[in-house]
């Protein structure tokens, strides 16, 4: 519908504001009845089909209006000149309205603090922008800006400047004057070098520069000691910018495809220097593994490794017990380890697009709770099996040790990779008891070799040093135990 019978029925008081919410009402025009509500402070007209912005001069009657939202009226086309009559307006939202130019009357709004206009067709920002000296936030992403006026740099209250996905190749020379700036987004533009003056924005906390053809970062970027969020994804760095690793206050780092599309972008081994990281995204990098340093990022709550070449879950992830979100979409993993159940704080797991056969599909389809419950039970069964194996191995080694001569235990120890220092310590600890010495040698090997310490491998080692009698004895003992207990 394009008109409303009873405008007043939509009025409400919300958070202390006198609000008229007409969002998503299929309006084609701005209802003239709105202008009768002279005490309105917030007017929400977003998500309609308003295709003309012709507004009568009665709009000046909305002298109390503080917030106006016209967002997502995609056929609006332009803002009315009467916008300049809203003398108390502090927040204007006109995102995705098909606007090509902001009217000159807009710059009369000296009370304006927030301008939200992404997703339009705006090509220029007027030199008059300095008249909006109370501006705190400018959101102009997804427009067609090719340059910015120098007068922008006198807005001493500005703390947010979002310019992503435009056609910018430079920033005004006075950008360093914006000392209150906390967020700067220039990603997806046409920069070939990052302006050095950005490094003088000492209060900057969020910086998005990715998806530009930049080959390096300024050395002085390390002076941004308050930087909490950095995005360098889809850049064209020749080598990973080591300066990033000295931004120790970083809590979020987005670095997917940092070397550019189609090139392998590894994770630096010194990533552990960023001890405060809570979010890390390394998508579309051709990764087959992760460096050990990732395991030291114990504050991580969000980790995204989607669209890589991981064939297994990197074991470093299992130490990240604060993880809440783990994204592994579109890799090459065929199974998830039962040890993954240690991630007790996990709330979201995305493993879609992997050729997983374990856990079973019905478990994967059950979501994170089903996956973690399955892996927890599998880990319990694995622990029981391992404990049983350890007991059996210990018993076999104790029995085998009784058949070892005094001269043989050192041969066995050296064959199994123990050092002379380790052998000397065992000799001292076992007080010259050959059986105990041999047993300790065998159990030390078991501990060091892990899953490789199989009975078959031990038989091979014994034969290689011509202790065939011990190899045969071990084979006989194993066969007898198999007959006694088919589970072995």
Steps between C-alpha positions, in 0.01 A plus 500: 500500500612860438300690765408439858160562655622568850852636535458548873458127558868458410628747756680382808745606766818298476804551717374845590456600135171605337506264206296443187590163349369458146769260384410221258149630421524497117472878492541667160506856632567669831154541657425874547328418829845443650559874513215547744705328770713797589646337813656206315862427586554179304346417162562158345403460134753234403421196284217655301455575130509877519600614153480874534645722764284804428416634843289810570640791696287377787793273569643790697227433756699194610722732695563238768613225261833356610519171304374442145534158338420468129726202442430231240255702295692397192309722257516817705758648266572822683450679829260794513642849542267533798738274692681819592196616701542231765701724728544248784581195291791304646479172309412446132480152349462473123680175419417334169267766368646548150631848593752654257566824684445637847307831480682820596226566758624200693805702606272740690444228762761615745357270768559190284719241672438181298474470122427148375490477119670181376382313194413808288651659188661804660795627295609806699495642850460876511771734624224628729532190713702699754177682594385174659748557781310273743532194279623195689424224251511491119395177328550529122602149401386349169480827312697645206727752670827564319632768734426674828505872579776630723236670715405156629817511708380786722219293652660480841223286654510228234566153643363280217584528130379209289591522130523137394424399142540833324747615233748677726874488436603757760390679817512878560844622615357619831362161602746496794301789652214262584646415838166381640463240226450149637375314190630536146385271222650541151488137388394412145620822341784579256790567735844387387665617822369562845527873587770544762296765683266226619778402740457838672141421602608407851147423626413265214351172621354347181674502161376325186737528202456166325400438138733769370807445282746591774838323521609603849395684813672815627769424756343746743174309517637355824433842656129419495525364852125511559413299191262216590369391159696466174388365165761442228310230310529480120796735487806443279787483748821354361586367846294495813523847663701424814388830657164339568662266750606801707147635535471330836163653592329326204192300593372433148706422189350424159773386261344269242677512161743760630735438203225541243259273310637167384817512713574296810485719810654319795460581869825645644666277760529795739123549514531407869624856565141620470403363840182708527334369183139397545400473133716370215390442142735334251265392222584415137875477560586153367594386852591135551611544862546761773816611681542404866456864597125482441473269800631780724207729415307380802262801505357414158121479495451505122712318242415477131706278268244445225584435135847360563666160441496355850473120487481467879425717801827675593592377851584857607127575501444251782681731745263790427255420775333845489381450142132569447487504120703273272453528123660234283272516199616354169825330592605139436444343842358148513471471879496697822718380789330389819738733688299788358260449790750698710365819342241524772393860427422443133164636388527479122684262268481528121654202321270510197660429165750247643497131390439389858423135571556530877297592697210346308275728296212471745726635776628786286144593406411521868710811553771594745338335804468164322856520364654579839295231678611241244868598523487502879369143505756394240776652711375308805504170309843583356633571850370165624658322203830682547512423871442134423774505237738669742436238766555217253813661360639553850438138591663374180805722549537388859492134393737560208747685724553185708663333196753776430868448589716765665677592175183518293292775663736779379493360143123512509497854640732637232306321225178662626658847481585572864808710566794389716399766750151349526645151532733613777208657689302176466797297628534725803127499568463121466797430729663249265186282476509373140131413484402842635748674269357323196144574606575872539670506159196345334252729679708809419490400134124455526466853639728659241377316192130522582282326243810376316595285802321187380588140579570432134746789494672368814536156344669664199740689727592184692569311178711785362747460790480118470317440825284243325428308817337807650305571182368142500416520870304821442309342211414196712382713792279710274343192339424345838336821619292518185376146567419592859330829413365541143462877558878549472 
